Amino acid sequence: MATILDGKSLSIKIKEQVKNDTKILTENTKIQPHLVVVLIGENPASASYVRGKEKSCINAGIKSTVIRKDESILQEELELIIKELNEDKSVHGILLQLPIPKHLDSEKVISMISPLKDVDGFTPSNVALLANGNPKLVPCTPLGIMRLLEHYQIKIQGKHCVVLGRSQIVGKPIASLLLLANGTVTICHSKTENIKQITKQADILVVAIGKPKWVDDTFIKDGATVIDVGISRVDDVIVGDVNYEKARQIAGFITPVPGGVGPMTIACLLENTLACYKYLEGVSK
Ligand code: GUN
C-alpha cells in the first residue's frame, strides 16, 4: 500500500514560514506584501479557488485584493487594469485567474503582466527562463509538486518521469522542472499512442489531464510515485485524475485528492508573492 504524500501538512509548514517571514519584513519596512487577483465572470470553480487564495494571503499577513469584473469586460479595459497594476508601487503580485472568457486574448493579457510581479510564472520571459534552465518565477502547481518530491526525498535524477498533459499551467512547466532535476522526461497527451505502455515505465507519474479517475492501477508500475493534479467534482465528491483506491494498491507514493497537490499550489503562490515583494522592495529578511 502506497505512502501518502501529504500536501496538506507540508503546505501548513510552508505557510507558517511565509507568515513568519512576512511579519519580520513588514515590521522592518512598514510595507505590507500585496497580491492582486483579477477574476472575470462567474465560473464557480475559479471563484472558489480565488476565495482560497484570498484567505491564505490574509492568514499569512499578505494584503489581498480581488478585482472582480463582469464577463462582458472588453479586451482594452482588461489591458488597462493590468497596466495600472504594473505601475502601482503598492502592488507586488498580479494573478489573472484562468480561464478567462473566450472573447478575450488571454495570451496578450498575460504577456502584459510585469515579469517582476508575475506570481504565476506565466509571462513569456518567465516561461523562457524556465525552459532555458534558469528559472526565476515558476508556476505554483509545478513548484508545489517539486517541493513535495523534495520533502519526501523522492529521487528524480536518472528516473523516468512521465507527465500526462501538456498544459501551460502544469504539464509543460513540470516537465521542465523534472528535466532540470536530471529526470528522464516523457510528455504524453491526448494524441499519444499506447499511453499505458509509457506510463507503466514511469518511476514518477504526474497526471494533469482533467479527466476524473482516468488513471487506474493498470497504468502504474509497482512502487511508482503518482502525483495527481486533477480536481473534479463528481456527484458532489472531489476526485482527482487518478482512481485513488485502485492506484494506491500498486503505487509506492501517492498524492490524495483533496489534500495533495492543491494546498501546495496555494502555499507556493504565497512564496512567489513574497519573492516578488522582496525583489521589488529591495529587502531580504
Ligand atoms: N486556473 C487554474 N489554475 C490556475 C493557476 O495556477 N493560476 C491561474 N492564474 N489560474 C488558474
Short mmCIF file of C-alpha atoms and ligand atoms in Angstrom, two decimals:
data_model
loop_
_atom_site.label_atom_id
_atom_site.label_comp_id
_atom_site.label_asym_id
_atom_site.label_seq_id
_atom_site.Cartn_x
_atom_site.Cartn_y
_atom_site.Cartn_z
CA MET A 1 0.00 0.00 0.00
CA ALA A 2 1.31 3.40 -1.00
CA THR A 3 2.69 6.04 1.35
CA ILE A 4 0.60 9.21 1.19
CA LEU A 5 2.34 12.39 0.07
CA ASP A 6 0.64 14.72 2.50
CA GLY A 7 0.47 18.08 0.74
CA LYS A 8 -1.86 19.49 3.33
CA SER A 9 0.66 19.11 6.20
CA LEU A 10 3.60 20.32 4.16
CA SER A 11 1.61 23.32 2.91
CA ILE A 12 0.83 24.30 6.51
CA LYS A 13 4.57 24.33 7.31
CA ILE A 14 5.36 26.43 4.23
CA LYS A 15 2.54 28.87 5.01
CA GLU A 16 3.84 29.25 8.57
CA GLN A 17 7.29 30.04 7.21
CA VAL A 18 5.84 32.64 4.82
CA LYS A 19 3.82 34.13 7.68
CA ASN A 20 6.90 34.45 9.91
CA ASP A 21 8.99 35.98 7.12
CA THR A 22 6.18 38.37 6.20
CA LYS A 23 5.86 39.53 9.79
CA ILE A 24 9.57 40.33 10.12
CA LEU A 25 9.78 42.02 6.72
CA THR A 26 6.63 44.07 7.26
CA GLU A 27 7.90 45.23 10.66
CA ASN A 28 11.22 46.28 9.13
CA THR A 29 9.90 48.03 6.04
CA LYS A 30 6.43 49.14 7.20
CA ILE A 31 5.27 47.94 3.76
CA GLN A 32 2.90 45.01 3.51
CA PRO A 33 3.22 42.49 0.64
CA HIS A 34 0.21 42.86 -1.65
CA LEU A 35 -1.25 40.37 -4.12
CA VAL A 36 -3.95 41.42 -6.57
CA VAL A 37 -6.10 38.74 -8.20
CA VAL A 38 -8.16 39.59 -11.28
CA LEU A 39 -11.26 37.42 -11.55
CA ILE A 40 -13.53 37.66 -14.58
CA GLY A 41 -17.01 36.20 -14.76
CA GLU A 42 -18.84 33.75 -12.54
CA ASN A 43 -17.05 30.40 -13.01
CA PRO A 44 -17.81 28.70 -9.66
CA ALA A 45 -14.53 26.72 -9.58
CA SER A 46 -12.49 29.89 -10.23
CA ALA A 47 -14.47 31.81 -7.62
CA SER A 48 -13.77 29.07 -5.09
CA TYR A 49 -10.02 28.98 -5.90
CA VAL A 50 -9.84 32.75 -5.56
CA ARG A 51 -11.56 32.66 -2.16
CA GLY A 52 -8.97 30.09 -1.05
CA LYS A 53 -6.10 32.28 -2.25
CA GLU A 54 -7.58 35.34 -0.56
CA LYS A 55 -7.99 33.54 2.77
CA SER A 56 -4.47 32.14 2.70
CA CYS A 57 -2.97 35.55 1.94
CA ILE A 58 -4.79 37.17 4.84
CA ASN A 59 -3.72 34.38 7.21
CA ALA A 60 -0.10 34.92 6.16
CA GLY A 61 -0.22 38.70 6.63
CA ILE A 62 -0.22 39.39 2.90
CA LYS A 63 -2.68 42.01 1.70
CA SER A 64 -5.12 40.55 -0.81
CA THR A 65 -7.22 42.47 -3.31
CA VAL A 66 -9.60 40.78 -5.71
CA ILE A 67 -10.70 42.78 -8.73
CA ARG A 68 -13.95 41.20 -9.91
CA LYS A 69 -15.18 42.04 -13.39
CA ASP A 70 -18.20 41.05 -15.40
CA GLU A 71 -17.58 38.52 -18.17
CA SER A 72 -18.59 41.16 -20.72
CA ILE A 73 -15.38 43.12 -19.98
CA LEU A 74 -13.60 44.36 -23.12
CA GLN A 75 -10.01 43.49 -24.00
CA GLU A 76 -8.99 47.17 -23.74
CA GLU A 77 -10.47 47.50 -20.24
CA LEU A 78 -8.64 44.40 -19.04
CA GLU A 79 -5.37 45.59 -20.55
CA LEU A 80 -5.79 48.92 -18.78
CA ILE A 81 -6.30 47.16 -15.44
CA ILE A 82 -3.07 45.21 -15.92
CA LYS A 83 -1.19 48.34 -16.96
CA GLU A 84 -2.33 50.18 -13.84
CA LEU A 85 -1.41 47.26 -11.58
CA ASN A 86 2.04 47.10 -13.19
CA GLU A 87 2.56 50.77 -12.40
CA ASP A 88 1.10 50.66 -8.88
CA LYS A 89 4.05 50.56 -6.47
CA SER A 90 1.87 49.18 -3.65
CA VAL A 91 1.21 46.01 -5.68
CA HIS A 92 3.82 43.22 -5.61
CA GLY A 93 1.99 40.34 -7.27
CA ILE A 94 -0.58 40.15 -10.08
CA LEU A 95 -2.59 36.99 -10.80
CA LEU A 96 -5.09 36.71 -13.63
CA GLN A 97 -7.35 33.80 -12.70
CA LEU A 98 -7.74 31.43 -15.67
CA PRO A 99 -9.68 30.55 -17.71
CA ILE A 100 -10.96 33.92 -18.93
CA PRO A 101 -13.88 34.32 -21.37
CA LYS A 102 -13.18 33.29 -24.96
CA HIS A 103 -13.64 36.75 -26.49
CA LEU A 104 -10.55 37.90 -24.58
CA ASP A 105 -6.98 37.30 -25.78
CA SER A 106 -5.52 35.68 -22.67
CA GLU A 107 -2.03 35.31 -24.15
CA LYS A 108 -1.85 39.03 -24.89
CA VAL A 109 -3.11 39.98 -21.42
CA ILE A 110 -0.69 37.60 -19.68
CA SER A 111 2.20 38.92 -21.75
CA MET A 112 1.44 42.42 -20.44
CA ILE A 113 1.87 41.45 -16.77
CA SER A 114 5.15 42.75 -15.40
CA PRO A 115 7.52 39.74 -15.17
CA LEU A 116 8.59 41.08 -11.76
CA LYS A 117 5.00 40.78 -10.46
CA ASP A 118 4.21 37.54 -12.29
CA VAL A 119 3.41 35.29 -9.30
CA ASP A 120 2.05 32.61 -11.67
CA GLY A 121 5.23 32.48 -13.77
CA PHE A 122 3.12 32.59 -16.94
CA THR A 123 4.64 35.58 -18.73
CA PRO A 124 6.80 34.88 -21.79
CA SER A 125 10.04 35.92 -20.09
CA ASN A 126 9.46 33.71 -17.04
CA VAL A 127 8.41 30.80 -19.28
CA ALA A 128 11.60 31.26 -21.30
CA LEU A 129 13.81 31.42 -18.20
CA LEU A 130 12.38 28.09 -17.01
CA ALA A 131 12.67 26.47 -20.44
CA ASN A 132 16.30 27.64 -20.63
CA GLY A 133 17.06 26.09 -17.25
CA ASN A 134 17.44 29.32 -15.30
CA PRO A 135 14.05 29.70 -13.59
CA LYS A 136 13.04 32.83 -11.65
CA LEU A 137 9.27 32.82 -11.01
CA VAL A 138 7.91 29.31 -11.54
CA PRO A 139 4.20 28.33 -11.87
CA CYS A 140 2.77 27.45 -8.47
CA THR A 141 1.42 23.94 -9.09
CA PRO A 142 4.63 22.54 -10.62
CA LEU A 143 6.64 24.26 -7.89
CA GLY A 144 4.39 22.65 -5.27
CA ILE A 145 4.93 19.23 -6.82
CA MET A 146 8.71 19.66 -6.73
CA ARG A 147 8.50 20.72 -3.07
CA LEU A 148 6.53 17.56 -2.25
CA LEU A 149 9.02 15.30 -4.05
CA GLU A 150 11.89 17.03 -2.28
CA HIS A 151 10.25 16.82 1.14
CA TYR A 152 9.64 13.09 0.80
CA GLN A 153 13.16 12.63 -0.64
CA ILE A 154 11.92 11.04 -3.83
CA LYS A 155 14.87 10.74 -6.18
CA ILE A 156 14.39 12.34 -9.60
CA GLN A 157 17.89 12.12 -11.07
CA GLY A 158 18.06 9.37 -13.68
CA LYS A 159 14.45 8.34 -13.10
CA HIS A 160 11.83 8.04 -15.80
CA CYS A 161 9.30 10.82 -15.19
CA VAL A 162 6.14 10.61 -17.27
CA VAL A 163 3.87 13.65 -17.45
CA LEU A 164 0.30 13.18 -18.66
CA GLY A 165 -0.90 16.52 -20.04
CA ARG A 166 0.86 19.34 -21.88
CA SER A 167 -0.82 22.46 -20.47
CA GLN A 168 0.98 25.76 -19.98
CA ILE A 169 -0.09 25.75 -16.32
CA VAL A 170 1.14 22.28 -15.31
CA GLY A 171 2.31 19.81 -17.99
CA LYS A 172 5.00 21.86 -19.72
CA PRO A 173 6.48 23.56 -16.65
CA ILE A 174 6.59 20.36 -14.54
CA ALA A 175 8.33 18.61 -17.44
CA SER A 176 10.94 21.41 -17.50
CA LEU A 177 11.48 21.23 -13.73
CA LEU A 178 11.85 17.44 -13.74
CA LEU A 179 14.33 17.70 -16.61
CA LEU A 180 16.24 20.36 -14.72
CA ALA A 181 16.41 17.90 -11.80
CA ASN A 182 18.03 15.39 -14.19
CA GLY A 183 14.95 13.22 -14.69
CA THR A 184 14.36 11.44 -18.00
CA VAL A 185 11.12 13.06 -19.05
CA THR A 186 8.36 11.87 -21.37
CA ILE A 187 5.29 14.02 -22.03
CA CYS A 188 2.09 12.21 -23.07
CA HIS A 189 -1.09 13.90 -24.27
CA SER A 190 -4.45 13.20 -25.87
CA LYS A 191 -2.86 12.12 -29.17
CA THR A 192 -0.22 9.83 -27.62
CA GLU A 193 -0.42 6.22 -28.82
CA ASN A 194 -0.01 3.25 -26.47
CA ILE A 195 -0.15 5.50 -23.45
CA LYS A 196 -0.24 2.66 -20.90
CA GLN A 197 2.98 1.19 -22.25
CA ILE A 198 4.64 4.51 -21.48
CA THR A 199 3.06 5.22 -18.09
CA LYS A 200 3.91 1.66 -16.99
CA GLN A 201 7.58 2.61 -17.30
CA ALA A 202 7.25 5.66 -15.09
CA ASP A 203 9.13 5.89 -11.80
CA ILE A 204 7.33 9.21 -11.28
CA LEU A 205 3.95 9.72 -12.95
CA VAL A 206 2.41 13.21 -12.96
CA VAL A 207 -1.20 13.28 -14.09
CA ALA A 208 -2.73 16.60 -15.18
CA ILE A 209 -5.39 15.86 -17.80
CA GLY A 210 -8.63 16.94 -16.14
CA LYS A 211 -10.36 13.56 -16.56
CA PRO A 212 -11.81 12.23 -13.31
CA LYS A 213 -10.34 8.90 -12.12
CA TRP A 214 -8.90 8.20 -15.58
CA VAL A 215 -5.64 6.59 -14.41
CA ASP A 216 -6.03 3.32 -12.51
CA ASP A 217 -3.63 0.62 -11.30
CA THR A 218 -3.17 -0.78 -14.82
CA PHE A 219 -1.27 2.40 -15.81
CA ILE A 220 1.18 2.22 -12.91
CA LYS A 221 4.47 0.43 -12.31
CA ASP A 222 4.85 -1.35 -8.99
CA GLY A 223 6.23 1.12 -6.42
CA ALA A 224 5.98 4.21 -8.63
CA THR A 225 5.31 7.72 -7.30
CA VAL A 226 1.96 9.03 -8.53
CA ILE A 227 1.20 12.76 -8.47
CA ASP A 228 -2.44 13.62 -9.13
CA VAL A 229 -3.04 17.21 -10.22
CA GLY A 230 -6.71 16.75 -11.16
CA ILE A 231 -9.58 18.29 -9.23
CA SER A 232 -13.11 17.44 -10.42
CA ARG A 233 -16.44 17.36 -8.71
CA VAL A 234 -18.30 14.11 -9.39
CA ASP A 235 -21.63 13.56 -7.62
CA ASP A 236 -20.62 16.25 -5.14
CA VAL A 237 -17.37 14.48 -4.28
CA ILE A 238 -13.96 15.96 -5.14
CA VAL A 239 -11.85 13.46 -7.08
CA GLY A 240 -8.59 13.58 -8.99
CA ASP A 241 -7.49 12.29 -12.40
CA VAL A 242 -6.31 9.11 -10.67
CA ASN A 243 -8.51 6.35 -9.33
CA TYR A 244 -7.03 6.63 -5.85
CA GLU A 245 -8.43 3.41 -4.36
CA LYS A 246 -7.01 1.31 -7.19
CA ALA A 247 -3.77 3.23 -7.70
CA ARG A 248 -2.75 3.14 -4.02
CA GLN A 249 -2.67 -0.66 -4.15
CA ILE A 250 0.29 -0.60 -6.55
CA ALA A 251 1.99 2.81 -6.15
CA GLY A 252 4.87 3.40 -3.73
CA PHE A 253 3.86 7.00 -3.04
CA ILE A 254 0.68 8.83 -3.99
CA THR A 255 -0.92 12.25 -3.53
CA PRO A 256 -4.52 12.22 -2.28
CA VAL A 257 -7.23 14.50 -3.71
CA PRO A 258 -8.06 16.65 -1.87
CA GLY A 259 -5.04 17.24 0.37
CA GLY A 260 -2.19 16.57 -2.06
CA VAL A 261 -1.13 18.99 -4.78
CA GLY A 262 -3.94 21.57 -4.27
CA PRO A 263 -2.79 23.01 -0.93
CA MET A 264 0.81 23.05 -2.18
CA THR A 265 -0.23 25.31 -5.07
CA ILE A 266 -1.54 27.94 -2.69
CA ALA A 267 1.50 27.69 -0.40
CA CYS A 268 3.76 28.27 -3.40
CA LEU A 269 1.65 31.23 -4.51
CA LEU A 270 2.34 32.84 -1.13
CA GLU A 271 6.05 32.10 -1.53
CA ASN A 272 6.10 33.60 -5.02
CA THR A 273 4.27 36.69 -3.77
CA LEU A 274 6.83 37.15 -1.02
CA ALA A 275 9.67 36.64 -3.52
CA CYS A 276 8.23 39.40 -5.75
CA TYR A 277 7.83 41.67 -2.74
CA LYS A 278 11.42 41.14 -1.60
CA TYR A 279 12.78 41.84 -5.05
CA LEU A 280 10.61 44.89 -5.69
CA GLU A 281 11.21 46.38 -2.24
CA GLY A 282 14.93 45.50 -2.31
CA VAL A 283 14.81 43.66 1.01
CA SER A 284 15.90 40.39 2.44
CA LYS A 285 14.98 39.05 5.82
N1 GUN B 1 -6.61 28.33 -13.04
C1 GUN B 1 -6.32 27.06 -12.66
N2 GUN B 1 -5.09 27.01 -12.12
C2 GUN B 1 -4.58 28.25 -12.17
C3 GUN B 1 -3.34 28.82 -11.77
O1 GUN B 1 -2.42 28.17 -11.27
N3 GUN B 1 -3.22 30.14 -11.97
C4 GUN B 1 -4.18 30.89 -12.54
N4 GUN B 1 -3.96 32.19 -12.73
N5 GUN B 1 -5.34 30.41 -12.94
C5 GUN B 1 -5.54 29.08 -12.74
#
